[in-house]
């Protein structure tokens, strides 16, 4: 059975000032299998991120169903699930990587990655081991681990983001341009990591500007234009 | 006896009133019985309470002894003796054993009293709680509810400041496990004599119009922490210069001529008796026969259930569906309201009847281990909600249940004051925007935390100090400063002391009202970091009010948006911030800088 099945997803934004409705995506339907990687391509403003955010429920979908096959809850419609359930899924099953880093003040890089695991209920000792392993994998220099990421470069932040999202080995992972400012070598690492995750049955949906990279990891690529899948 | 006086001066009606009060006082040991204090030809405050007791109880066959601070010859004692003699003709004596009725100011004789004797003590301030609470109606309520935490805190504070309990006289004691009593300004040296004595102790406060009693064989325990035993004044190595007694209460006499300090018994008749004993001295000479004067075993405190609550560990299952707190239809209204209120609201005020709806039908749930953020402009009802939950306001209507209180079966707004205090101390913790509301600014930081622990029932000073140190360390306040009062602290430190105080008893729910407002960025970061740690380490649920969206984004799992006393929108925090639905929320998010 597929891990994710989106049917007729639509998202409109109603702005009270100036009283206008903005249509973002309409009639999106897609299926994602376990271990499958779907890439989404399209121009800026085409509605790519909207789809990901609707799945993650940062946006409230206007219409449609997002059926996710959860380990804890079974088949669950993310568009209508209770907030408590979404919070649980975010902690345990669904990951989201963006190009922006969102870190608590005065939290070190290592603690940031560890928090993802301790929030799941892992003890601090094993969380630290896993966190270190992941930071090492993404080649974040060891002397940065106990530093607050506020001063990190763009590439360092991204690697930290990836480590944070992947350390808990999510079942469903959304990637919103996570490779935007990475050098070639790191991109290869990310690609290997994504392939590795695929091998572990993680379903992934990703947006990348780098078409070559996308072709290297994705099983399918959908083109989005004006909020609809065109190919 | 002067025939112009009624026997014992007082009219029979007054005596009856006082005797009735005495009977009630004997029936309820330690309870202050109000009585109609009469005019006496002595200034109020010079023993009128004691004199009225003496005059009401004395009979022709009694033998009266009056002492003032141990002495039979001081002015006060002599005058009272003369006055009573004038209107009764009873015999007076200095011999403690011979007297049947002894009136005393501020001492209990060294010789244990027998079951045919009554000791009447003069009391200036009968209320033991007066030093911690000025209002009579409040102290009455505290007695009624056994709410004695503040007096314990007073003792703990002196331990923090001076490493010992510094109260020397009027040392409070617990009578028969029910009422805390002021034993009048006797030195604490005399306190043990109250426990299990054979005689009847009566206390009279004429100015304050109160009578109370310790009947024979009553359990009287001087307050002491489990690990810091009660101690009397020590006169080790000193003895009375006249009779050579050790182990009596000694007065220190300073000779200005020679610069010499000498000691002699405060109880003059005892001293005289010892001196008149034939020499050579027998074994017991100079030793007070049995200072505690008690046949009951020495008092001890219950041990067991009290003590430190273990830290609540992390890993409380997120799957628990039952909310920690569930508020339903909370309404806080100022004004009577009218049928047309809801249609005529201008913001939160009815245009017709001028009723203000500070909280207008608020319902929300807080789940285990989550942070629920509450945002909204000033006057939207955020603080009204928080303070209703912490019982600072009485809601007009609505219900709130706590999972940890009666299994969520009882509305916390439908409880007694004692239950509310229990809920505030054990289940909830509150951090106010204004630290003055949440802290005792004049008490040390350690005592502020201990206050909660005492209120929860612990009487172990060492454990309180240990816990206070642990909590202050967790909020990054140096333990070297724990004996300082928060009034000397910076705003950020005060806020952190408030947080550690709120955490003292491992509450299931923490209420944080604008905790970071007015703090500079680095301090704010410390507080945020602390809150996050609290959440992840202790699994405590948090209700977080803030108008700072950055704080909400960092900490809150879910957020509700309030406007004009109502909840206009609620959702996942990132959804509220990225995809706001309500016009007000959109405006709020678009105002983010």
mmCIF file of N, CA and C in Angstrom, chain B residues 3 60 119 156 164 175 189 201 243 359 441 465 474 564:
data_model
loop_
_atom_site.group_PDB
_atom_site.id
_atom_site.type_symbol
_atom_site.label_atom_id
_atom_site.label_comp_id
_atom_site.label_asym_id
_atom_site.label_seq_id
_atom_site.Cartn_x
_atom_site.Cartn_y
_atom_site.Cartn_z
ATOM 1 N N UNK B 3 -15.483 46.433 101.691
ATOM 2 C CA UNK B 3 -16.878 46.080 101.439
ATOM 3 C C UNK B 3 -17.480 46.864 100.274
ATOM 4 N N UNK B 60 -12.504 32.288 97.766
ATOM 5 C CA UNK B 60 -11.969 32.648 99.090
ATOM 6 C C UNK B 60 -10.880 31.698 99.573
ATOM 7 N N UNK B 119 -2.208 28.157 86.107
ATOM 8 C CA UNK B 119 -1.262 29.223 85.784
ATOM 9 C C UNK B 119 -1.927 30.157 84.773
ATOM 10 N N UNK B 156 11.936 29.004 58.600
ATOM 11 C CA UNK B 156 12.918 28.577 57.594
ATOM 12 C C UNK B 156 13.794 29.754 57.167
ATOM 13 N N UNK B 164 20.287 29.329 62.054
ATOM 14 C CA UNK B 164 19.587 28.776 63.206
ATOM 15 C C UNK B 164 18.277 29.534 63.381
ATOM 16 N N UNK B 175 -0.617 22.972 69.268
ATOM 17 C CA UNK B 175 -1.346 22.417 70.407
ATOM 18 C C UNK B 175 -2.233 21.275 69.941
ATOM 19 N N UNK B 189 12.813 28.710 76.477
ATOM 20 C CA UNK B 189 13.265 27.820 77.550
ATOM 21 C C UNK B 189 12.071 27.172 78.244
ATOM 22 N N UNK B 201 -3.131 25.668 82.019
ATOM 23 C CA UNK B 201 -2.587 26.956 81.610
ATOM 24 C C UNK B 201 -3.699 27.779 80.968
ATOM 25 N N UNK B 243 22.271 30.646 94.177
ATOM 26 C CA UNK B 243 21.943 29.301 94.654
ATOM 27 C C UNK B 243 22.769 28.223 93.965
ATOM 28 N N UNK B 359 -13.602 37.754 29.669
ATOM 29 C CA UNK B 359 -13.435 36.446 29.023
ATOM 30 C C UNK B 359 -14.834 36.016 28.598
ATOM 31 N N UNK B 441 9.222 39.414 48.091
ATOM 32 C CA UNK B 441 10.434 40.150 47.758
ATOM 33 C C UNK B 441 11.399 40.289 48.944
ATOM 34 N N UNK B 465 16.350 23.133 51.416
ATOM 35 C CA UNK B 465 17.521 23.870 50.961
ATOM 36 C C UNK B 465 18.140 23.167 49.755
ATOM 37 N N UNK B 474 19.306 25.177 38.273
ATOM 38 C CA UNK B 474 18.678 24.901 36.978
ATOM 39 C C UNK B 474 18.323 26.196 36.253
ATOM 40 N N UNK B 564 -10.689 40.406 22.117
ATOM 41 C CA UNK B 564 -11.874 40.908 22.826
ATOM 42 C C UNK B 564 -12.534 39.831 23.692
#
